[in-house]
Amino acid sequence: MSALYGTYARSDLAFERGEGMRLYDQHGREFLDFHSGIAVNALGHGDPHLVAALKAAADKVWHTSNVFTIPEQERLGQRLVDTTFADKVFFTNSGAEALECAIKTARHYFFAKGQPDRYEVIAFTGSFHGRTMGTIAAGGNPSYLEGFGPPMPGFKHAAPGDLEAVKALVGPQTCAILIEPVQGEGGVTAMSNEFLQGLRQICDENDMLLIFDEVQCGFGRTGRFFAFEWAGITPDIVAVAKAIGGGFPLGACLATEAAAASMVPGTHGSTYGGNPLGCAMGNAVLDRIQAPGFMDHVAQMGQRLAWHLQQLAQKYPDYVLELRGKGLLAGIKIAPPVRDFVARLRDDHQLLAIGAGDNVLRLLPPLIVTEADIEDAMTRIGAAFDAIEAETAATASAS
């Protein structure tokens, strides 16, 4: 029996090494990775630039403290500021911590303005923002809240896509709107540009801050550096993680100068967040993502994945019920139970994918995916549908 908490329904599969788009288990079997450690391995496995950066950083200082200047952190922060809407950056170890920082920044912004009663955040059903007490309250999913006592107050929830419902929730205590431009865990639902633009307008009209959770959909996954860029709007605060470290635990909260102005010494902190080792990896990931042609490749592969999924849907209309997502964050709402289908893909077809809410098969390939990899994945998914079809026919003929 494992000594670990039983918080995961783990498979016995254990990987020993990885190369690019593929992982190899303890028996030498090869698996095509359309999982990416839940959108973390943006550059796949064993990327030479990341490996070299990690080895070089290991020969230097691993960790000090945020009470000292950390040159790697200063450099990564400045590069993110130069690349995005943000003026300020706070580094964390994870996406949940980045969201905690985002929520605290929004609330403290109004506290510093002499409006301490403005602490409520409007969030959305079907969202996922992490597993801390604050972020499960922000997500509002009853199954994640059950058993942990009263949820942290200060969050209201509207249905995605319903601007009138959002307006109805705005009150004198509302300080911010928090949303994933593309919901990952909740079912790979992409928000429309018009909806995101409407949220920006509501925030502007009511002196509220707009927070985007780009932990899963950001850092290039939709074909632009941030998913919100498709809507042509600018947020006040953004939480990022997963791909930013390429597999090394790293997250960040990005904010405008105004939003972050009150976050002075004593308001927030992190022991490990932004340490030299983590930020060395963050800089190495950014080197690759900002390399000429990289984002063009991601955008092109997102379009090719969408086209191949359309072909799959036409070939298997009884199994593919709906296509969702944006770029290389793709979802297929399927007829078979998604948990069983993910296991079937993994065990019988050596394809790694992940389930999401609303019985959606979530595809999160590394951003280095090629069209040949996409075709390979479609073949394996089709073979899994064919196997179900054959088993169903055999059962019917035997009865």
mmCIF file of C-alpha atoms in Angstrom:
data_model
loop_
_atom_site.group_PDB
_atom_site.id
_atom_site.type_symbol
_atom_site.label_atom_id
_atom_site.label_comp_id
_atom_site.label_asym_id
_atom_site.label_seq_id
_atom_site.Cartn_x
_atom_site.Cartn_y
_atom_site.Cartn_z
ATOM 1 C CA MET A 1 0.000 0.000 0.000
ATOM 2 C CA SER A 2 1.267 3.443 -0.926
ATOM 3 C CA ALA A 3 2.334 5.816 1.827
ATOM 4 C CA LEU A 4 0.844 8.712 -0.141
ATOM 5 C CA TYR A 5 -2.476 10.449 0.513
ATOM 6 C CA GLY A 6 -5.231 8.799 -1.447
ATOM 7 C CA THR A 7 -6.169 12.063 -3.150
ATOM 8 C CA TYR A 8 -5.545 10.744 -6.656
ATOM 9 C CA ALA A 9 -6.949 7.728 -8.501
ATOM 10 C CA ARG A 10 -3.475 6.864 -9.729
ATOM 11 C CA SER A 11 -2.718 4.383 -12.485
ATOM 12 C CA ASP A 12 0.234 2.019 -12.034
ATOM 13 C CA LEU A 13 1.933 3.613 -15.021
ATOM 14 C CA ALA A 14 5.294 5.197 -14.176
ATOM 15 C CA PHE A 15 7.462 7.027 -16.674
ATOM 16 C CA GLU A 16 11.214 6.813 -16.732
ATOM 17 C CA ARG A 17 12.153 9.198 -19.512
ATOM 18 C CA GLY A 18 10.758 11.513 -22.130
ATOM 19 C CA GLU A 19 11.797 12.872 -25.519
ATOM 20 C CA GLY A 20 9.855 15.653 -27.176
ATOM 21 C CA MET A 21 6.227 14.556 -27.583
ATOM 22 C CA ARG A 22 6.766 11.086 -26.171
ATOM 23 C CA LEU A 23 7.123 9.444 -22.757
ATOM 24 C CA TYR A 24 8.550 5.978 -22.037
ATOM 25 C CA ASP A 25 7.434 3.834 -19.127
ATOM 26 C CA GLN A 26 9.350 1.400 -16.936
ATOM 27 C CA HIS A 27 8.786 -1.355 -19.518
ATOM 28 C CA GLY A 28 10.049 0.709 -22.442
ATOM 29 C CA ARG A 29 6.608 1.325 -23.908
ATOM 30 C CA GLU A 30 6.196 4.576 -25.832
ATOM 31 C CA PHE A 31 3.289 6.949 -25.154
ATOM 32 C CA LEU A 32 2.188 9.942 -27.232
ATOM 33 C CA ASP A 33 1.701 12.842 -24.840
ATOM 34 C CA PHE A 34 -1.433 14.944 -25.381
ATOM 35 C CA HIS A 35 -1.626 15.567 -21.624
ATOM 36 C CA SER A 36 1.538 17.605 -20.958
ATOM 37 C CA GLY A 37 1.297 17.055 -17.217
ATOM 38 C CA ILE A 38 -1.941 19.091 -17.379
ATOM 39 C CA ALA A 39 -0.604 21.834 -19.678
ATOM 40 C CA VAL A 40 2.737 22.138 -17.887
ATOM 41 C CA ASN A 41 5.188 20.565 -20.366
ATOM 42 C CA ALA A 42 4.795 23.274 -23.004
ATOM 43 C CA LEU A 43 8.135 22.346 -24.566
ATOM 44 C CA GLY A 44 7.619 18.616 -24.286
ATOM 45 C CA HIS A 45 10.167 16.417 -22.581
ATOM 46 C CA GLY A 46 13.952 16.735 -22.455
ATOM 47 C CA ASP A 47 14.104 20.066 -24.273
ATOM 48 C CA PRO A 48 17.873 20.626 -24.686
ATOM 49 C CA HIS A 49 17.697 24.346 -23.846
ATOM 50 C CA LEU A 50 15.764 23.705 -20.626
ATOM 51 C CA VAL A 51 18.036 20.830 -19.624
ATOM 52 C CA ALA A 52 21.132 22.978 -20.151
ATOM 53 C CA ALA A 53 19.576 25.883 -18.221
ATOM 54 C CA LEU A 54 18.688 23.622 -15.285
ATOM 55 C CA LYS A 55 22.169 22.115 -15.128
ATOM 56 C CA ALA A 56 23.776 25.562 -15.279
ATOM 57 C CA ALA A 57 21.470 26.921 -12.574
ATOM 58 C CA ALA A 58 22.178 23.908 -10.346
ATOM 59 C CA ASP A 59 25.838 24.930 -10.239
ATOM 60 C CA LYS A 60 24.860 28.334 -8.868
ATOM 61 C CA VAL A 61 22.649 29.457 -5.955
ATOM 62 C CA TRP A 62 19.437 27.390 -5.694
ATOM 63 C CA HIS A 63 17.633 29.418 -3.092
ATOM 64 C CA THR A 64 18.113 32.479 -0.955
ATOM 65 C CA SER A 65 15.110 34.555 0.101
ATOM 66 C CA ASN A 66 12.981 37.314 -1.299
ATOM 67 C CA VAL A 67 14.538 39.685 1.213
ATOM 68 C CA PHE A 68 17.559 39.671 -1.115
ATOM 69 C CA THR A 69 17.754 40.734 -4.755
ATOM 70 C CA ILE A 70 17.486 37.713 -7.051
ATOM 71 C CA PRO A 71 18.903 38.656 -10.478
ATOM 72 C CA GLU A 72 17.143 35.803 -12.311
ATOM 73 C CA GLN A 73 13.817 36.941 -10.819
ATOM 74 C CA GLU A 74 14.420 40.572 -11.740
ATOM 75 C CA ARG A 75 15.221 39.532 -15.320
ATOM 76 C CA LEU A 76 12.188 37.279 -15.704
ATOM 77 C CA GLY A 77 9.904 39.890 -14.187
ATOM 78 C CA GLN A 78 11.174 42.586 -16.543
ATOM 79 C CA ARG A 79 10.810 40.286 -19.563
ATOM 80 C CA LEU A 80 7.181 39.548 -18.623
ATOM 81 C CA VAL A 81 6.511 43.263 -18.179
ATOM 82 C CA ASP A 82 8.117 43.990 -21.555
ATOM 83 C CA THR A 83 6.011 41.234 -23.169
ATOM 84 C CA THR A 84 2.595 41.867 -21.641
ATOM 85 C CA PHE A 85 0.140 44.472 -20.313
ATOM 86 C CA ALA A 86 1.675 44.206 -16.821
ATOM 87 C CA ASP A 87 3.813 46.684 -14.909
ATOM 88 C CA LYS A 88 4.461 44.500 -11.854
ATOM 89 C CA VAL A 89 4.996 40.782 -11.193
ATOM 90 C CA PHE A 90 4.847 38.609 -8.062
ATOM 91 C CA PHE A 91 6.270 35.087 -8.408
ATOM 92 C CA THR A 92 4.722 32.031 -6.784
ATOM 93 C CA ASN A 93 5.195 28.258 -6.805
ATOM 94 C CA SER A 94 1.864 27.363 -8.393
ATOM 95 C CA GLY A 95 -1.262 28.537 -10.129
ATOM 96 C CA ALA A 96 -3.371 28.445 -6.971
ATOM 97 C CA GLU A 97 -0.876 30.718 -5.245
ATOM 98 C CA ALA A 98 -0.886 33.042 -8.252
ATOM 99 C CA LEU A 99 -4.693 33.216 -7.945
ATOM 100 C CA GLU A 100 -4.462 33.871 -4.211
ATOM 101 C CA CYS A 101 -2.127 36.784 -4.976
ATOM 102 C CA ALA A 102 -4.522 38.051 -7.668
ATOM 103 C CA ILE A 103 -7.527 37.990 -5.317
ATOM 104 C CA LYS A 104 -5.567 39.624 -2.491
ATOM 105 C CA THR A 105 -4.264 42.304 -4.865
ATOM 106 C CA ALA A 106 -7.806 43.177 -5.986
ATOM 107 C CA ARG A 107 -9.175 43.337 -2.462
ATOM 108 C CA HIS A 108 -6.225 45.321 -1.129
ATOM 109 C CA TYR A 109 -6.503 47.786 -4.025
ATOM 110 C CA PHE A 110 -9.889 48.892 -2.678
ATOM 111 C CA PHE A 111 -8.782 48.694 0.964
ATOM 112 C CA ALA A 112 -6.022 51.163 0.144
ATOM 113 C CA LYS A 113 -8.564 53.422 -1.566
ATOM 114 C CA GLY A 114 -10.537 53.616 1.679
ATOM 115 C CA GLN A 115 -13.176 51.135 0.519
ATOM 116 C CA PRO A 116 -12.477 48.059 2.696
ATOM 117 C CA ASP A 117 -16.024 46.737 2.235
ATOM 118 C CA ARG A 118 -15.381 46.120 -1.471
ATOM 119 C CA TYR A 119 -14.101 42.564 -1.326
ATOM 120 C CA GLU A 120 -16.604 40.516 -3.344
ATOM 121 C CA VAL A 121 -15.440 38.825 -6.519
ATOM 122 C CA ILE A 122 -17.781 37.703 -9.289
ATOM 123 C CA ALA A 123 -16.615 34.345 -10.642
ATOM 124 C CA PHE A 124 -18.253 31.739 -12.884
ATOM 125 C CA THR A 125 -19.833 28.331 -12.712
ATOM 126 C CA GLY A 126 -17.700 25.602 -14.263
ATOM 127 C CA SER A 127 -14.486 27.392 -13.354
ATOM 128 C CA PHE A 128 -11.434 25.990 -11.605
ATOM 129 C CA HIS A 129 -8.892 28.206 -9.898
ATOM 130 C CA GLY A 130 -6.984 25.812 -7.628
ATOM 131 C CA ARG A 131 -7.296 23.739 -4.469
ATOM 132 C CA THR A 132 -6.540 26.203 -1.668
ATOM 133 C CA MET A 133 -9.395 27.299 0.575
ATOM 134 C CA GLY A 134 -9.612 30.611 -1.248
ATOM 135 C CA THR A 135 -9.476 29.207 -4.753
ATOM 136 C CA ILE A 136 -12.038 26.446 -4.154
ATOM 137 C CA ALA A 137 -14.372 29.180 -2.914
ATOM 138 C CA ALA A 138 -13.611 31.172 -6.064
ATOM 139 C CA GLY A 139 -14.352 28.118 -8.222
ATOM 140 C CA GLY A 140 -17.547 27.395 -6.333
ATOM 141 C CA ASN A 141 -17.691 23.734 -7.378
ATOM 142 C CA PRO A 142 -19.748 21.985 -4.653
ATOM 143 C CA SER A 143 -17.781 18.737 -4.999
ATOM 144 C CA TYR A 144 -14.519 20.554 -4.203
ATOM 145 C CA LEU A 145 -16.038 22.482 -1.287
ATOM 146 C CA GLU A 146 -17.753 19.563 0.432
ATOM 147 C CA GLY A 147 -16.243 18.509 3.731
ATOM 148 C CA PHE A 148 -14.022 21.517 4.314
ATOM 149 C CA GLY A 149 -16.328 23.648 6.422
ATOM 150 C CA PRO A 150 -17.854 26.973 5.434
ATOM 151 C CA PRO A 151 -16.391 28.270 2.170
ATOM 152 C CA MET A 152 -14.454 31.495 2.311
ATOM 153 C CA PRO A 153 -16.959 34.337 1.825
ATOM 154 C CA GLY A 154 -16.779 36.989 -0.842
ATOM 155 C CA PHE A 155 -17.501 35.094 -4.060
ATOM 156 C CA LYS A 156 -20.613 35.121 -6.235
ATOM 157 C CA HIS A 157 -21.065 33.049 -9.359
ATOM 158 C CA ALA A 158 -22.727 33.649 -12.710
ATOM 159 C CA ALA A 159 -23.110 31.419 -15.751
ATOM 160 C CA PRO A 160 -20.396 31.952 -18.394
ATOM 161 C CA GLY A 161 -21.645 33.925 -21.366
ATOM 162 C CA ASP A 162 -24.471 35.691 -19.513
ATOM 163 C CA LEU A 163 -23.578 39.380 -19.206
ATOM 164 C CA GLU A 164 -26.963 40.285 -17.748
ATOM 165 C CA ALA A 165 -26.441 37.760 -14.939
ATOM 166 C CA VAL A 166 -23.060 39.331 -14.217
ATOM 167 C CA LYS A 167 -24.561 42.817 -14.103
ATOM 168 C CA ALA A 168 -27.217 41.595 -11.676
ATOM 169 C CA LEU A 169 -24.521 40.434 -9.257
ATOM 170 C CA VAL A 170 -22.652 43.758 -9.186
ATOM 171 C CA GLY A 171 -23.229 45.503 -5.882
ATOM 172 C CA PRO A 172 -21.588 48.053 -3.597
ATOM 173 C CA GLN A 173 -19.230 45.377 -2.240
ATOM 174 C CA THR A 174 -18.044 44.058 -5.617
ATOM 175 C CA CYS A 175 -14.361 44.643 -6.317
ATOM 176 C CA ALA A 176 -13.523 42.407 -9.278
ATOM 177 C CA ILE A 177 -14.534 39.866 -11.909
ATOM 178 C CA LEU A 178 -12.448 36.676 -12.133
ATOM 179 C CA ILE A 179 -12.617 34.379 -15.163
ATOM 180 C CA GLU A 180 -10.676 31.860 -17.221
ATOM 181 C CA PRO A 181 -10.802 32.982 -20.884
ATOM 182 C CA VAL A 182 -10.885 29.255 -21.687
ATOM 183 C CA GLN A 183 -12.144 27.014 -18.896
ATOM 184 C CA GLY A 184 -9.963 23.910 -18.660
ATOM 185 C CA GLU A 185 -11.094 21.650 -15.833
ATOM 186 C CA GLY A 186 -14.725 22.691 -16.176
ATOM 187 C CA GLY A 187 -15.166 21.348 -19.708
ATOM 188 C CA VAL A 188 -12.846 23.262 -22.090
ATOM 189 C CA THR A 189 -15.304 26.101 -22.666
ATOM 190 C CA ALA A 190 -13.871 29.071 -24.572
ATOM 191 C CA MET A 191 -15.417 32.438 -23.742
ATOM 192 C CA SER A 192 -16.461 34.529 -26.727
ATOM 193 C CA ASN A 193 -14.599 37.745 -27.502
ATOM 194 C CA GLU A 194 -17.866 39.629 -27.070
ATOM 195 C CA PHE A 195 -18.396 38.218 -23.580
ATOM 196 C CA LEU A 196 -14.875 39.111 -22.439
ATOM 197 C CA GLN A 197 -15.260 42.598 -23.926
ATOM 198 C CA GLY A 198 -18.562 42.925 -22.055
ATOM 199 C CA LEU A 199 -16.870 42.001 -18.786
ATOM 200 C CA ARG A 200 -14.245 44.677 -19.382
ATOM 201 C CA GLN A 201 -17.019 47.196 -19.955
ATOM 202 C CA ILE A 202 -18.838 46.179 -16.766
ATOM 203 C CA CYS A 203 -15.611 46.598 -14.790
ATOM 204 C CA ASP A 204 -14.964 50.016 -16.324
ATOM 205 C CA GLU A 205 -18.503 51.216 -15.662
ATOM 206 C CA ASN A 206 -18.435 50.097 -12.032
ATOM 207 C CA ASP A 207 -14.826 50.884 -11.060
ATOM 208 C CA MET A 208 -13.979 47.169 -10.723
ATOM 209 C CA LEU A 209 -10.860 45.198 -11.586
ATOM 210 C CA LEU A 210 -10.784 42.474 -14.249
ATOM 211 C CA ILE A 211 -8.777 39.356 -13.343
ATOM 212 C CA PHE A 212 -7.964 36.636 -15.846
ATOM 213 C CA ASP A 213 -6.924 33.154 -14.792
ATOM 214 C CA GLU A 214 -4.515 32.135 -17.558
ATOM 215 C CA VAL A 215 -2.896 29.339 -15.576
ATOM 216 C CA GLN A 216 -3.908 26.721 -18.153
ATOM 217 C CA CYS A 217 -4.844 28.717 -21.260
ATOM 218 C CA GLY A 218 -1.985 31.233 -21.153
ATOM 219 C CA PHE A 219 1.663 31.215 -22.193
ATOM 220 C CA GLY A 220 0.947 30.507 -25.846
ATOM 221 C CA ARG A 221 -1.502 27.631 -25.620
ATOM 222 C CA THR A 222 -4.255 29.271 -27.682
ATOM 223 C CA GLY A 223 -1.864 30.653 -30.307
ATOM 224 C CA ARG A 224 -1.278 33.988 -28.619
ATOM 225 C CA PHE A 225 0.800 34.659 -25.543
ATOM 226 C CA PHE A 226 -2.366 35.168 -23.489
ATOM 227 C CA ALA A 227 -5.814 33.891 -24.457
ATOM 228 C CA PHE A 228 -7.456 37.232 -23.570
ATOM 229 C CA GLU A 229 -5.496 38.884 -26.392
ATOM 230 C CA TRP A 230 -7.969 37.415 -28.903
ATOM 231 C CA ALA A 231 -10.625 39.744 -27.440
ATOM 232 C CA GLY A 232 -8.484 42.861 -27.861
ATOM 233 C CA ILE A 233 -8.881 43.953 -24.257
ATOM 234 C CA THR A 234 -6.533 44.611 -21.345
ATOM 235 C CA PRO A 235 -7.021 43.146 -17.853
ATOM 236 C CA ASP A 236 -5.885 44.591 -14.556
ATOM 237 C CA ILE A 237 -4.495 41.359 -13.095
ATOM 238 C CA VAL A 238 -3.547 37.973 -14.611
ATOM 239 C CA ALA A 239 -2.529 34.737 -12.884
ATOM 240 C CA VAL A 240 -0.171 32.397 -14.764
ATOM 241 C CA ALA A 241 1.606 29.123 -13.947
ATOM 242 C CA LYS A 242 1.969 25.639 -15.512
ATOM 243 C CA ALA A 243 3.815 26.367 -18.794
ATOM 244 C CA ILE A 244 5.808 29.260 -17.332
ATOM 245 C CA GLY A 245 8.233 26.814 -15.694
ATOM 246 C CA GLY A 246 8.139 24.066 -18.335
ATOM 247 C CA GLY A 247 7.855 21.469 -15.557
ATOM 248 C CA PHE A 248 9.545 23.353 -12.748
ATOM 249 C CA PRO A 249 7.043 24.611 -10.120
ATOM 250 C CA LEU A 250 6.577 28.281 -10.920
ATOM 251 C CA GLY A 251 3.696 30.734 -11.141
ATOM 252 C CA ALA A 252 3.209 34.467 -11.306
ATOM 253 C CA CYS A 253 0.671 37.176 -10.662
ATOM 254 C CA LEU A 254 0.921 40.019 -13.175
ATOM 255 C CA ALA A 255 -0.726 43.374 -12.535
ATOM 256 C CA THR A 256 -0.887 46.958 -13.680
ATOM 257 C CA GLU A 257 0.986 49.604 -11.728
ATOM 258 C CA ALA A 258 -2.266 50.920 -10.252
ATOM 259 C CA ALA A 259 -3.598 47.513 -9.192
ATOM 260 C CA ALA A 260 -0.327 46.495 -7.527
ATOM 261 C CA ALA A 261 0.505 49.862 -5.950
ATOM 262 C CA SER A 262 -0.737 49.008 -2.464
ATOM 263 C CA MET A 263 1.018 45.638 -2.275
ATOM 264 C CA VAL A 264 3.868 46.927 -0.137
ATOM 265 C CA PRO A 265 6.159 45.069 2.311
ATOM 266 C CA GLY A 266 4.105 43.008 4.731
ATOM 267 C CA THR A 267 1.019 42.606 2.535
ATOM 268 C CA HIS A 268 2.079 39.372 0.820
ATOM 269 C CA GLY A 269 5.027 37.015 0.500
ATOM 270 C CA SER A 270 6.409 33.629 -0.466
ATOM 271 C CA THR A 271 9.354 31.640 0.825
ATOM 272 C CA TYR A 272 10.117 29.793 -2.409
ATOM 273 C CA GLY A 273 8.299 31.883 -5.018
ATOM 274 C CA GLY A 274 10.714 33.340 -7.557
ATOM 275 C CA ASN A 275 13.813 31.616 -6.256
ATOM 276 C CA PRO A 276 16.918 31.533 -8.484
ATOM 277 C CA LEU A 277 16.410 27.967 -9.717
ATOM 278 C CA GLY A 278 12.748 28.496 -10.623
ATOM 279 C CA CYS A 279 13.357 31.789 -12.383
ATOM 280 C CA ALA A 280 16.286 30.355 -14.334
ATOM 281 C CA MET A 281 13.807 27.848 -15.740
ATOM 282 C CA GLY A 282 11.236 30.560 -16.353
ATOM 283 C CA ASN A 283 13.760 32.535 -18.362
ATOM 284 C CA ALA A 284 14.718 29.437 -20.347
ATOM 285 C CA VAL A 285 11.058 28.706 -21.203
ATOM 286 C CA LEU A 286 10.582 32.305 -22.287
ATOM 287 C CA ASP A 287 13.693 32.050 -24.496
ATOM 288 C CA ARG A 288 12.019 29.262 -26.440
ATOM 289 C CA ILE A 289 8.496 30.722 -26.570
ATOM 290 C CA GLN A 290 9.775 34.116 -27.731
ATOM 291 C CA ALA A 291 12.063 32.602 -30.360
ATOM 292 C CA PRO A 292 11.146 33.724 -33.905
ATOM 293 C CA GLY A 293 8.479 31.498 -35.395
ATOM 294 C CA PHE A 294 7.548 29.634 -32.213
ATOM 295 C CA MET A 295 4.164 31.277 -31.681
ATOM 296 C CA ASP A 296 3.417 31.085 -35.410
ATOM 297 C CA HIS A 297 3.940 27.336 -35.166
ATOM 298 C CA VAL A 298 1.606 27.086 -32.150
ATOM 299 C CA ALA A 299 -1.119 29.061 -33.930
ATOM 300 C CA GLN A 300 -0.781 26.903 -37.042
ATOM 301 C CA MET A 301 -0.916 23.665 -35.053
ATOM 302 C CA GLY A 302 -3.995 24.917 -33.217
ATOM 303 C CA GLN A 303 -5.709 25.399 -36.564
ATOM 304 C CA ARG A 304 -4.609 21.968 -37.799
ATOM 305 C CA LEU A 305 -5.820 20.310 -34.602
ATOM 306 C CA ALA A 306 -9.220 21.976 -35.023
ATOM 307 C CA TRP A 307 -9.428 20.747 -38.636
ATOM 308 C CA HIS A 308 -8.495 17.179 -37.720
ATOM 309 C CA LEU A 309 -11.016 17.187 -34.876
ATOM 310 C CA GLN A 310 -13.700 18.250 -37.349
ATOM 311 C CA GLN A 311 -12.776 15.251 -39.515
ATOM 312 C CA LEU A 312 -12.958 12.995 -36.468
ATOM 313 C CA ALA A 313 -16.379 14.379 -35.565
ATOM 314 C CA GLN A 314 -17.673 13.704 -39.090
ATOM 315 C CA LYS A 315 -16.352 10.152 -39.033
ATOM 316 C CA TYR A 316 -17.665 9.308 -35.559
ATOM 317 C CA PRO A 317 -20.906 11.310 -35.110
ATOM 318 C CA ASP A 318 -22.251 8.818 -32.559
ATOM 319 C CA TYR A 319 -19.238 9.319 -30.296
ATOM 320 C CA VAL A 320 -18.192 12.951 -30.846
ATOM 321 C CA LEU A 321 -21.006 15.140 -29.542
ATOM 322 C CA GLU A 322 -19.333 18.555 -29.529
ATOM 323 C CA LEU A 323 -15.964 20.173 -30.155
ATOM 324 C CA ARG A 324 -14.711 22.836 -27.769
ATOM 325 C CA GLY A 325 -11.680 24.907 -26.846
ATOM 326 C CA LYS A 326 -9.202 27.180 -28.540
ATOM 327 C CA GLY A 327 -5.837 26.464 -30.149
ATOM 328 C CA LEU A 328 -3.958 23.658 -28.420
ATOM 329 C CA LEU A 329 -6.444 23.560 -25.530
ATOM 330 C CA ALA A 330 -9.027 21.362 -27.226
ATOM 331 C CA GLY A 331 -12.004 19.442 -25.909
ATOM 332 C CA ILE A 332 -14.215 16.716 -27.334
ATOM 333 C CA LYS A 333 -17.512 16.093 -25.603
ATOM 334 C CA ILE A 334 -17.912 12.373 -26.118
ATOM 335 C CA ALA A 335 -20.653 9.808 -25.660
ATOM 336 C CA PRO A 336 -18.675 7.152 -23.711
ATOM 337 C CA PRO A 337 -17.830 7.937 -20.065
ATOM 338 C CA VAL A 338 -14.736 10.119 -20.328
ATOM 339 C CA ARG A 339 -12.880 8.587 -17.381
ATOM 340 C CA ASP A 340 -13.138 5.125 -18.965
ATOM 341 C CA PHE A 341 -12.198 6.514 -22.370
ATOM 342 C CA VAL A 342 -9.077 8.227 -21.017
ATOM 343 C CA ALA A 343 -8.025 4.910 -19.463
ATOM 344 C CA ARG A 344 -8.733 3.083 -22.726
ATOM 345 C CA LEU A 345 -6.620 5.548 -24.721
ATOM 346 C CA ARG A 346 -3.794 5.200 -22.219
ATOM 347 C CA ASP A 347 -3.819 1.431 -21.744
ATOM 348 C CA ASP A 348 -4.811 0.183 -25.211
ATOM 349 C CA HIS A 349 -3.601 2.917 -27.550
ATOM 350 C CA GLN A 350 -0.724 4.548 -25.632
ATOM 351 C CA LEU A 351 -2.181 8.036 -25.964
ATOM 352 C CA LEU A 352 -2.142 10.300 -22.905
ATOM 353 C CA ALA A 353 -5.101 12.680 -22.588
ATOM 354 C CA ILE A 354 -7.183 13.955 -19.703
ATOM 355 C CA GLY A 355 -10.830 14.274 -18.820
ATOM 356 C CA ALA A 356 -12.677 17.472 -18.007
ATOM 357 C CA GLY A 357 -16.128 18.383 -16.736
ATOM 358 C CA ASP A 358 -19.277 17.694 -18.767
ATOM 359 C CA ASN A 359 -17.785 14.413 -20.067
ATOM 360 C CA VAL A 360 -15.172 16.172 -22.200
ATOM 361 C CA LEU A 361 -11.943 14.583 -23.433
ATOM 362 C CA ARG A 362 -9.282 17.268 -23.015
ATOM 363 C CA LEU A 363 -6.304 17.398 -25.403
ATOM 364 C CA LEU A 364 -3.296 19.413 -24.195
ATOM 365 C CA PRO A 365 -0.320 18.545 -26.402
ATOM 366 C CA PRO A 366 3.027 20.242 -25.822
ATOM 367 C CA LEU A 367 3.303 23.386 -27.938
ATOM 368 C CA ILE A 368 6.009 21.712 -30.034
ATOM 369 C CA VAL A 369 3.432 19.276 -31.485
ATOM 370 C CA THR A 370 3.615 18.631 -35.228
ATOM 371 C CA GLU A 371 0.823 17.805 -37.647
ATOM 372 C CA ALA A 372 2.178 14.245 -37.845
ATOM 373 C CA ASP A 373 1.698 13.979 -34.060
ATOM 374 C CA ILE A 374 -1.849 15.325 -34.389
ATOM 375 C CA GLU A 375 -2.636 12.794 -37.120
ATOM 376 C CA ASP A 376 -1.180 10.057 -34.915
ATOM 377 C CA ALA A 377 -3.392 11.117 -32.001
ATOM 378 C CA MET A 378 -6.500 11.220 -34.197
ATOM 379 C CA THR A 379 -5.729 7.702 -35.433
ATOM 380 C CA ARG A 380 -5.455 6.431 -31.867
ATOM 381 C CA ILE A 381 -8.694 8.125 -30.776
ATOM 382 C CA GLY A 382 -10.442 6.711 -33.851
ATOM 383 C CA ALA A 383 -9.113 3.250 -33.023
ATOM 384 C CA ALA A 384 -10.546 3.565 -29.519
ATOM 385 C CA PHE A 385 -13.975 4.465 -30.952
ATOM 386 C CA ASP A 386 -13.693 1.510 -33.371
ATOM 387 C CA ALA A 387 -12.910 -0.816 -30.469
ATOM 388 C CA ILE A 388 -15.973 0.372 -28.547
ATOM 389 C CA GLU A 389 -18.065 -0.105 -31.684
ATOM 390 C CA ALA A 390 -16.774 -3.669 -32.109
ATOM 391 C CA GLU A 391 -17.347 -4.530 -28.447
ATOM 392 C CA THR A 392 -20.877 -3.129 -28.583
ATOM 393 C CA ALA A 393 -21.647 -5.156 -31.727
ATOM 394 C CA ALA A 394 -20.217 -8.331 -30.166
ATOM 395 C CA THR A 395 -22.320 -7.837 -27.028
ATOM 396 C CA ALA A 396 -25.444 -7.246 -29.113
ATOM 397 C CA SER A 397 -24.881 -10.329 -31.233
ATOM 398 C CA ALA A 398 -24.257 -12.485 -28.145
ATOM 399 C CA SER A 399 -27.482 -11.402 -26.443
#
